[in-house]
Coordinates of C-alpha atoms and ligand atoms in Angstrom, one line a residue:
M1 CA 0.0 0.0 0.0
K2 CA 1.7 3.2 -1.2
I3 CA 0.2 6.3 0.2
I4 CA 1.0 10.1 0.0
M5 CA -0.5 12.5 2.6
L6 CA -1.3 15.9 1.1
G7 CA -2.5 19.0 3.0
A8 CA -1.4 22.3 4.4
P9 CA 1.2 22.4 7.2
G10 CA -0.7 21.6 10.4
A11 CA -3.6 19.9 8.6
G12 CA -3.0 16.7 10.5
K13 CA -1.0 14.7 8.0
G14 CA 1.5 13.4 10.6
T15 CA -1.3 12.6 13.1
Q16 CA -3.1 10.5 10.6
A17 CA 0.0 9.0 8.9
K18 CA 1.1 7.5 12.3
R19 CA -2.2 5.8 12.7
I20 CA -2.2 4.5 9.1
A21 CA 1.3 3.1 9.6
E22 CA 0.2 1.3 12.7
K23 CA -3.0 -0.1 11.3
Y24 CA -1.6 -1.3 8.0
G25 CA 1.9 -2.3 9.2
I26 CA 3.8 0.0 6.9
P27 CA 6.5 2.6 7.7
H28 CA 5.6 6.3 8.2
I29 CA 8.2 8.4 6.4
S30 CA 8.1 12.1 7.2
T31 CA 10.7 14.3 5.5
G32 CA 10.2 16.9 8.2
D33 CA 11.1 14.4 10.9
I34 CA 14.1 13.3 8.9
F35 CA 15.3 16.9 8.7
R36 CA 14.6 17.5 12.4
A37 CA 16.6 14.4 13.3
N38 CA 19.5 15.6 11.1
I39 CA 19.4 19.0 12.8
K40 CA 19.5 17.4 16.2
E41 CA 22.5 15.3 15.2
G42 CA 24.2 18.3 13.7
T43 CA 24.7 16.7 10.3
E44 CA 25.6 18.8 7.2
L45 CA 22.2 18.0 5.7
G46 CA 20.6 19.2 8.9
Q47 CA 22.5 22.5 8.9
K48 CA 21.6 23.2 5.3
A49 CA 17.9 22.3 5.8
K50 CA 17.6 24.4 9.0
T51 CA 18.4 27.7 7.1
Y52 CA 15.3 27.1 5.0
M53 CA 13.0 25.6 7.6
D54 CA 13.5 28.5 10.0
Q55 CA 12.3 30.9 7.4
G56 CA 9.2 28.8 6.6
L57 CA 10.7 28.0 3.1
L58 CA 10.9 24.6 1.5
V59 CA 14.3 22.9 1.4
P60 CA 15.5 22.7 -2.2
D61 CA 14.3 19.7 -4.2
D62 CA 17.8 18.3 -4.8
L63 CA 18.3 17.9 -1.0
V64 CA 15.0 16.1 -0.6
V65 CA 14.5 13.8 -3.5
D66 CA 17.5 11.5 -3.3
L67 CA 17.0 11.1 0.4
V68 CA 13.4 9.9 -0.1
V69 CA 14.2 7.6 -3.0
D70 CA 17.0 6.0 -0.9
R71 CA 14.6 5.6 2.0
L72 CA 12.0 3.9 -0.2
G73 CA 14.6 1.4 -1.3
Q74 CA 15.0 0.0 2.2
D75 CA 13.7 -3.4 3.2
D76 CA 10.8 -2.2 5.4
C77 CA 9.2 -0.5 2.3
T78 CA 8.6 -3.6 0.3
R79 CA 4.9 -3.8 1.5
G80 CA 4.4 0.0 1.0
Y81 CA 4.7 3.2 3.0
V82 CA 2.9 6.3 4.0
L83 CA 4.7 9.5 2.9
D84 CA 4.1 12.5 5.0
G85 CA 5.4 15.9 3.8
F86 CA 6.7 14.6 0.5
P87 CA 6.2 15.4 -2.3
R88 CA 5.8 19.1 -1.7
T89 CA 6.5 20.4 -5.2
I90 CA 5.6 19.3 -8.7
P91 CA 9.2 18.5 -9.5
Q92 CA 9.4 16.3 -6.4
A93 CA 6.2 14.5 -7.5
E94 CA 7.6 13.9 -11.0
S95 CA 10.9 12.6 -9.6
L96 CA 9.0 10.2 -7.3
D97 CA 6.9 9.0 -10.2
A98 CA 10.1 8.5 -12.3
A99 CA 11.8 6.6 -9.5
L100 CA 8.8 4.3 -9.0
A101 CA 8.4 3.8 -12.8
K102 CA 12.0 2.5 -12.9
L103 CA 10.9 -0.2 -10.5
G104 CA 7.7 -0.9 -12.4
E105 CA 5.6 0.6 -9.6
K106 CA 3.1 3.4 -9.1
M107 CA 1.8 5.5 -6.3
E108 CA -1.6 4.2 -5.2
Y109 CA -3.3 6.8 -3.0
A110 CA -2.9 10.6 -2.5
I111 CA -5.0 11.5 0.5
D112 CA -5.7 15.3 0.9
V113 CA -6.4 16.3 4.4
D114 CA -8.4 19.4 3.7
V115 CA -8.4 22.1 6.4
P116 CA -9.0 25.9 5.7
D117 CA -6.3 28.4 6.6
E118 CA -8.2 29.9 9.5
N119 CA -8.1 26.6 11.4
I120 CA -4.4 26.0 10.5
V121 CA -3.2 28.9 12.6
N122 CA -4.8 27.4 15.8
R123 CA -3.5 24.0 14.9
M124 CA 0.1 25.1 14.6
G125 CA 0.1 27.6 17.4
G126 CA -1.1 24.8 19.8
R127 CA 1.1 22.0 18.4
R128 CA 3.7 20.8 20.8
A129 CA 6.5 18.4 19.8
C130 CA 8.5 16.1 22.1
V131 CA 12.3 16.8 22.0
G132 CA 13.0 13.1 22.7
C133 CA 10.8 11.0 20.5
G134 CA 9.2 13.6 18.2
A135 CA 5.6 12.7 19.3
T136 CA 3.1 15.5 18.5
Y137 CA 0.4 16.9 20.8
H138 CA -2.0 19.8 20.8
V139 CA -2.6 22.0 23.9
V140 CA -6.3 21.9 23.4
F141 CA -7.2 19.1 20.9
N142 CA -4.7 16.4 22.0
P143 CA -3.2 17.4 25.4
T144 CA -0.7 15.4 27.3
K145 CA -1.6 13.9 30.8
V146 CA 1.0 16.1 32.5
E147 CA 1.4 19.6 30.9
G148 CA 4.6 20.0 28.9
I149 CA 5.7 16.4 29.3
C150 CA 5.5 13.7 26.6
D151 CA 3.1 10.8 27.5
A152 CA 5.2 8.4 25.4
C153 CA 8.8 9.0 26.7
G154 CA 8.6 11.6 29.6
E155 CA 10.8 14.2 27.8
K156 CA 9.9 17.8 27.5
L157 CA 7.6 19.4 24.9
I158 CA 8.5 22.4 22.8
L159 CA 6.8 24.8 20.3
R160 CA 8.6 24.2 17.1
D161 CA 10.5 27.3 15.9
D162 CA 8.7 27.1 12.6
D163 CA 5.3 27.0 14.4
K164 CA 5.7 30.5 15.7
P165 CA 3.1 32.8 14.3
E166 CA 5.4 34.9 12.1
T167 CA 6.6 31.7 10.3
V168 CA 3.2 30.0 10.1
Q169 CA 1.9 32.7 7.7
K170 CA 4.9 32.2 5.4
R171 CA 4.5 28.4 5.4
L172 CA 0.9 28.8 4.4
T173 CA 1.8 31.1 1.5
V174 CA 4.5 28.6 0.4
Y175 CA 1.9 25.8 0.7
H176 CA -0.6 27.5 -1.6
Q177 CA 2.1 28.4 -4.2
Q178 CA 4.2 25.3 -4.3
T179 CA 2.4 22.4 -2.8
Q180 CA -1.4 22.9 -3.4
P181 CA -0.9 22.3 -7.2
L182 CA -0.2 18.6 -6.3
I183 CA -3.9 18.2 -5.7
D184 CA -4.6 18.7 -9.4
Y185 CA -1.5 16.6 -10.2
Y186 CA -2.8 13.6 -8.3
N187 CA -6.4 14.2 -9.4
N188 CA -5.2 14.0 -13.0
A189 CA -3.4 10.8 -12.1
G190 CA -6.7 9.4 -10.8
I191 CA -5.5 8.6 -7.3
L192 CA -6.6 11.7 -5.3
K193 CA -8.9 11.1 -2.3
S194 CA -10.0 14.0 -0.1
V195 CA -11.1 13.9 3.6
D196 CA -12.5 16.7 5.7
G197 CA -9.6 17.4 8.1
T198 CA -11.7 19.7 10.3
M199 CA -13.4 16.8 11.9
E200 CA -12.1 15.2 15.1
M201 CA -9.0 13.1 14.7
D202 CA -10.9 9.8 15.1
D203 CA -13.4 10.8 12.5
V204 CA -10.7 11.8 10.1
F205 CA -9.1 8.4 10.6
D206 CA -12.4 6.6 10.0
A207 CA -12.8 8.5 6.7
I208 CA -9.3 7.4 5.7
V209 CA -10.0 3.8 6.6
K210 CA -13.1 3.9 4.4
I211 CA -10.9 4.9 1.5
L212 CA -8.1 2.4 2.2
G213 CA -10.2 -0.5 3.3
E214 CA -10.3 -2.4 6.6
Ligands
LIG1 P1 0.9 18.1 9.9 O1 1.7 16.8 10.0 O2 0.0 18.1 8.7 O3 1.8 19.3 9.9 P2 0.0 17.5 12.6 O4 -0.5 16.1 12.4 O5 1.3 17.7 13.3 O6 0.0 18.2 11.2 O7 -1.2 18.3 13.3 C1 -1.0 19.7 13.6 C2 -1.6 20.0 15.0 O8 -3.0 19.8 15.0 C3 -1.1 19.0 16.1 O9 -0.9 19.7 17.3 C4 -2.2 17.9 16.2 O10 -2.2 17.4 17.5 C5 -3.4 18.8 15.9 N1 -4.4 18.0 15.1 C6 -4.3 17.1 14.2 N2 -5.4 16.6 13.7 C7 -6.4 17.3 14.3 C8 -7.8 17.3 14.3 N3 -8.5 16.4 13.5 N4 -8.5 18.1 15.1 C9 -7.8 18.9 16.0 N5 -6.5 19.0 16.1 C10 -5.8 18.2 15.3
LIG2 P1 6.9 19.3 8.2 O1 7.4 18.7 9.4 O2 6.4 18.4 7.2 O3 5.9 20.4 8.5 O4 8.2 20.0 7.6 C1 8.9 21.0 8.2 C2 9.8 21.8 7.2 O5 10.7 20.9 6.6 C3 9.0 22.4 6.0 O6 8.5 23.7 6.3 C4 10.2 22.5 5.0 O7 11.1 23.6 5.3 C5 11.0 21.2 5.3 N1 10.5 20.1 4.4 C6 9.9 19.0 4.9 N2 9.6 18.2 3.8 C7 10.0 18.8 2.7 C8 9.9 18.6 1.3 N3 9.4 17.4 0.8 N4 10.4 19.5 0.4 C9 11.0 20.6 0.9 N5 11.0 21.0 2.2 C10 10.6 20.1 3.1

């Protein structure tokens, strides 16, 4: 099962991708998580990516595509995967299609988690990320048991630098300009499915399971 999650930053792609990965037994591959892990480890890739991420800009395609194509070649991807945050531009989508075509494969589902901009600002402002395991919460919609502490690993939660209000607006503009055209791209490819991402998390997941099958 090969799945792409589409949607604005903060729409709930990561939240749903984790649940899809668990239910269908496939890896959750988030390019944002990969970059954040590289930043934490202080790699050269992390240092390069950070300069773009901090400004709310996309990391250049050439730093992203090879990384993902390599990842998809790993053993745990033979039964499929759920891609979260990739592709984010038409050239990335074309490169992905080309890499899959070489293997005689095709993307199967592009699921657009549809949330209007006015809800996004609240979603991202309230998002809290664990510095230890990367788990994501929301101060109102998905709070931890103890404020500021990760339920999963006990580490501290932070507001991501790029979730600060001044960067959120920039990321939304970038989304509309560079990523939203992928909705038409995958619609034309006949694999686009949309879900109403303003519903509660469980209801969004139920809608996705209806699409993917039990
Ligand atoms: P994305 O991966 O698309 O950037 P996330 O999955 O991290 O988005 O979700 C953004 C924020 O919104 C998180 O704090 C998450 O807990 C919260 N969230 C996700 N889905 C919903 C939902 N259906 N209703 C309310 N809040 C949600
Ligand atoms: P995310 O965690 O998906 O919200 O991604 C955080 C940031 O990482 C984005 O704002 C971009 O700067 C960068 N990023 C993640 N995935 C990509 C991608 N596929 N292409 C370019 N930049 C990306």
